Coordinates of C-alpha atoms in Angstrom, one line a residue:
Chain R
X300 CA 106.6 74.1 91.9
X301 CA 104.7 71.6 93.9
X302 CA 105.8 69.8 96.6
X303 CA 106.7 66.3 97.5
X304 CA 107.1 65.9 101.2
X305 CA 108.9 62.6 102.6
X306 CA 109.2 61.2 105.9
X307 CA 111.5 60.8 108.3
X308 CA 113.9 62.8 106.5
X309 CA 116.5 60.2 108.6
X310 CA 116.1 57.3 111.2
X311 CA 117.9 54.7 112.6
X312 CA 116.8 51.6 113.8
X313 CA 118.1 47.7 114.8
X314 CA 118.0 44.7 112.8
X315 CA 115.0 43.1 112.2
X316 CA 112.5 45.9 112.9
X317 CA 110.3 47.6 110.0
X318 CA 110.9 50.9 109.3
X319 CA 107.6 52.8 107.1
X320 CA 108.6 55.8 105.0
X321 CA 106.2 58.0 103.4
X322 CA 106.0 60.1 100.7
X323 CA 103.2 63.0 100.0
X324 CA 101.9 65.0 97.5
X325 CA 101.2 68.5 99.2
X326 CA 99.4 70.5 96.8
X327 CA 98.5 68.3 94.1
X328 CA 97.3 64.5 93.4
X329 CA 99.9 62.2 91.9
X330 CA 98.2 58.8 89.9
X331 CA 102.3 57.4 89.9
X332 CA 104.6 57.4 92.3
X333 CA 108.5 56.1 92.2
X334 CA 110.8 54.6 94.9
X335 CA 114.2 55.4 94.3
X336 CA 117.3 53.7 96.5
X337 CA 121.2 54.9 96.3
X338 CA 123.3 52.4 96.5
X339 CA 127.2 53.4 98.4
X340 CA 129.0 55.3 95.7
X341 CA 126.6 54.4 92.7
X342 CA 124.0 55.8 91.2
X343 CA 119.8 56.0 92.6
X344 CA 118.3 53.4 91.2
X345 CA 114.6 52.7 90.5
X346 CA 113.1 50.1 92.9
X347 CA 109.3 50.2 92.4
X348 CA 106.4 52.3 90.1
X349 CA 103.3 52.7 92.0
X350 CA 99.9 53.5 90.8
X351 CA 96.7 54.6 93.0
X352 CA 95.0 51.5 93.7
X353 CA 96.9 49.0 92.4
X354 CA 99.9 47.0 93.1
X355 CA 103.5 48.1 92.8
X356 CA 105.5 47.2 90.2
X357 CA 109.1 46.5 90.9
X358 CA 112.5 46.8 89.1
X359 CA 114.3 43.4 88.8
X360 CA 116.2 42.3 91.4
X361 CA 114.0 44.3 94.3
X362 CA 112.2 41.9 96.6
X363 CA 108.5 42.7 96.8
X364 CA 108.4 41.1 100.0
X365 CA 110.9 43.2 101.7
X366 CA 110.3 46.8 100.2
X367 CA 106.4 46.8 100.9
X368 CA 104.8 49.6 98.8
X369 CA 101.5 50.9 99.5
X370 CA 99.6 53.7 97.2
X371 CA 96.2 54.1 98.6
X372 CA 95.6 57.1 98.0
X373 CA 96.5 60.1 95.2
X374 CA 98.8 61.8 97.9
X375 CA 99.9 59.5 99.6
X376 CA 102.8 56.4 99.5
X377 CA 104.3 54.8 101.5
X378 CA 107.6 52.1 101.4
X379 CA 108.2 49.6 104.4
X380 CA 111.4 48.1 105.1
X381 CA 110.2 44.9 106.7
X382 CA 112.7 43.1 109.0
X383 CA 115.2 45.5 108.0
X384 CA 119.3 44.4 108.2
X385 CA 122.5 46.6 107.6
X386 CA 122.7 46.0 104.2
X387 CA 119.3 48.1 104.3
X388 CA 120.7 51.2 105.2
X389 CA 120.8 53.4 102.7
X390 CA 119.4 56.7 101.0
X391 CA 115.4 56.4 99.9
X392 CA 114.1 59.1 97.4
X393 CA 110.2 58.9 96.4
X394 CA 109.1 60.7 93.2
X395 CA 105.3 61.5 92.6
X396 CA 103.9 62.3 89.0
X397 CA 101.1 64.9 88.7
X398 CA 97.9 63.5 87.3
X399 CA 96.7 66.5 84.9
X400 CA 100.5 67.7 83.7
X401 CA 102.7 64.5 83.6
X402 CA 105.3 66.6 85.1
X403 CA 106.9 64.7 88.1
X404 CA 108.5 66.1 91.4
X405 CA 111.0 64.5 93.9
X406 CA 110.7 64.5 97.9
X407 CA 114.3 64.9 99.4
X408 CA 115.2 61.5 100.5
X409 CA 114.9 59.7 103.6
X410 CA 118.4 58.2 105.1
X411 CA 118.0 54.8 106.9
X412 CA 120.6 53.3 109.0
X413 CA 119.9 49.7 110.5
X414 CA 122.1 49.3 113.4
Chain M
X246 CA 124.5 54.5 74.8
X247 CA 123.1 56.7 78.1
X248 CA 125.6 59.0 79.2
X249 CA 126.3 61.8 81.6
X250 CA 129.4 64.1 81.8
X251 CA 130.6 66.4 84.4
X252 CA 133.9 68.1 85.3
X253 CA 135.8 65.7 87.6
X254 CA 137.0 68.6 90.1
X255 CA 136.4 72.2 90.2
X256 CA 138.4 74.9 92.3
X257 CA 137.0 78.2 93.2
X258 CA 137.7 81.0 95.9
X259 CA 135.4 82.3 98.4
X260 CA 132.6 85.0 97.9
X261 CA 133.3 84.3 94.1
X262 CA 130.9 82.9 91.5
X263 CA 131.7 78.9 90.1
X264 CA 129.3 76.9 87.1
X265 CA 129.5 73.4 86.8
X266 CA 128.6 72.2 83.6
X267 CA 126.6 68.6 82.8
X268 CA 126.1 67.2 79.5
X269 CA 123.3 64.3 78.9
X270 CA 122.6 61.5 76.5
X271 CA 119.8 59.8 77.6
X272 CA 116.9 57.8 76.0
X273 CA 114.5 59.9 76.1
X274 CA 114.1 62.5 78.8
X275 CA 112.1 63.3 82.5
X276 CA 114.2 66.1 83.5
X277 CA 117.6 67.1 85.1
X278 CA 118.0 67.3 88.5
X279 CA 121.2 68.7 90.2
X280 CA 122.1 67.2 94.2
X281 CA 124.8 68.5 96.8
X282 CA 126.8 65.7 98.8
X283 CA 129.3 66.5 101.6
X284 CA 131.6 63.4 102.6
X285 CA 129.5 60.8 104.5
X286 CA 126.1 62.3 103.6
X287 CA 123.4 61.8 101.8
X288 CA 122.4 63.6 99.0
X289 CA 120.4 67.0 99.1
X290 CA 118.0 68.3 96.1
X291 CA 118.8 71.5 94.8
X292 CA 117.0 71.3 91.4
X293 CA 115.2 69.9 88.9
X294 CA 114.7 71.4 85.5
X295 CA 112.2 69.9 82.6
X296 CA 111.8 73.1 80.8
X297 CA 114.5 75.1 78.6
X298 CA 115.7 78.2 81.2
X299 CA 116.9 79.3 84.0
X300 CA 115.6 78.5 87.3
X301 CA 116.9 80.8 90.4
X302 CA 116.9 79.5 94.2
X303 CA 118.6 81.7 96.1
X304 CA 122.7 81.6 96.1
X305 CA 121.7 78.8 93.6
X306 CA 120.6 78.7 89.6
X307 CA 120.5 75.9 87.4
X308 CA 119.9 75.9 83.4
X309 CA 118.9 73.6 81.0
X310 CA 118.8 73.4 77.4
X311 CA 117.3 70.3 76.1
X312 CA 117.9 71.0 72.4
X313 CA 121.8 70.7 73.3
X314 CA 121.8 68.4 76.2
X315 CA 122.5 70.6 78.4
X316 CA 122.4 71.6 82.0
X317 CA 124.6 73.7 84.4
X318 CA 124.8 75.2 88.2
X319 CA 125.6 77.9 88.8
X320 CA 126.6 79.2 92.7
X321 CA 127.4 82.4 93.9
X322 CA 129.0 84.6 96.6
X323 CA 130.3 80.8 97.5
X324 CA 130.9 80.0 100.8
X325 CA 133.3 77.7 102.2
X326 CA 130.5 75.3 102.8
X327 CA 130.0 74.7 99.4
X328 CA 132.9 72.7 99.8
X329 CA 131.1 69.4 98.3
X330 CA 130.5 67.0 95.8
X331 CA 127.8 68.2 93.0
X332 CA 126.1 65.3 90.8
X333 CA 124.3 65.7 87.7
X334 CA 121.3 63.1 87.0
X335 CA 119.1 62.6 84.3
X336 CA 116.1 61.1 84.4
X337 CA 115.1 59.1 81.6
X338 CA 112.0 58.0 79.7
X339 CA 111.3 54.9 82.1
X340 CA 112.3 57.1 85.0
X341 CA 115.5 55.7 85.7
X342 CA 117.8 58.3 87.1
X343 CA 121.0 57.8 84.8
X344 CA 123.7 60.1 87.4
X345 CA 127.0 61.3 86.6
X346 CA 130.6 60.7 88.6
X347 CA 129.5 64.1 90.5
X348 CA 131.9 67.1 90.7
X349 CA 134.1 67.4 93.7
X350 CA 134.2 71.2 94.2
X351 CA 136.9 73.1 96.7
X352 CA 136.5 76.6 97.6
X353 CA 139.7 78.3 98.6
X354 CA 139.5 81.0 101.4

């Protein structure tokens, strides 16, 4: 199957900073990509759909100005955390749908811990 | 309704062969995807299944039947590492993952 890389796979950093996480399509180009979050003992939950050169559109309840989500290119996303707190840290999964199939992949996650 | 079911606890012994059963109800559906968690961790992909079958990885398969709502994992010659907690999500047709209350699984030596 193809391959959805994500990156870091974990990093830590103090309050206030902004932490970038990407998410790429190795081997094939993606026209959608998802942002995913898991919440402490619930489930992942959708944050964001974004589509190649166009703004993101985000779940209810996810601040657009928080969780920055750029698509600029068919294989490549990427989510900022800006001015990131505790209540940020969690676990970060980006999905990206192929553009001739429909059939969509999942990078592993990215664990953020805001100190 | 969306719904996803999964054994609550599993026990197994080492070097022996264990399948953890998920059933789905979902509005329509993205795929099935199967994750590992150890205490204190995050989650770790071992699957995702769209199509009816079997998919091998190593120590690890997992099946899905669609028609029945269906998916399992299946893990061999376990290892007391597999010690862990296995969660069952479905992913629905606005791409909402819709998970289950996972599967604690112990191995016994």
């Amino acid at each position: 199957g193809a391959v959805v890389s994500q990156h870091p796979s974990r990093v830590i950093c103090k309050s206030g900073t902004s932490v970038k996480i990407e998410c790429r399509s190795l081997d094939f180009q993606a026209t959608t990509m998802f942002w995913y979050r898991q919440f402490p003992k619930q489930s992942l939950m959708l944050m964001a759909t974004s589509n190649e050169g166009s703004k993101a559109t985000y779940e209810q309840g996810v601040e657009k100005d928080k969780f920055l989500i750029n698509h600029a290119s068919l294989t490549l996303s990427t989510l900022t955390v800006t001015s990131a707190h505790p209540e940020d840290s969690s676990f970060y999964i980006c999905s990206a749908r192929v553009r001739e199939s429909g059939e969509l992949f999942f990078g592993e996650g990215s664990r953020l811990t805001v100190l | 309704g969306q719904n996803i079911d999964q054994p609550t606890e599993m026990t197994a012994t080492e070097g022996a062969i264990v399948q953890i059963n998920c059933t789905y109800q979902t509005s329509g559906f993205n795929g099935l995807f199967w994750y590992q968690q150890h205490a204190g961790e995050a989650p770790t992909f071992l699957s995702y299944n769209v199509l009816d079958g079997l998919e091998e990885k190593g120590r690890f398969s997992s099946f899905l039947s669609r028609s029945k709502g269906y998916s399992y994992l299946l893990l061999k010659e376990l290892q007391m590492k597999d010690s862990a907690s296995y969660l069952c999500a479905a992913l629905d047709s606005n791409y909402q993952l819709i998970w289950g209350a996972g599967t604690k699984l112990i191995i016994k030596p």
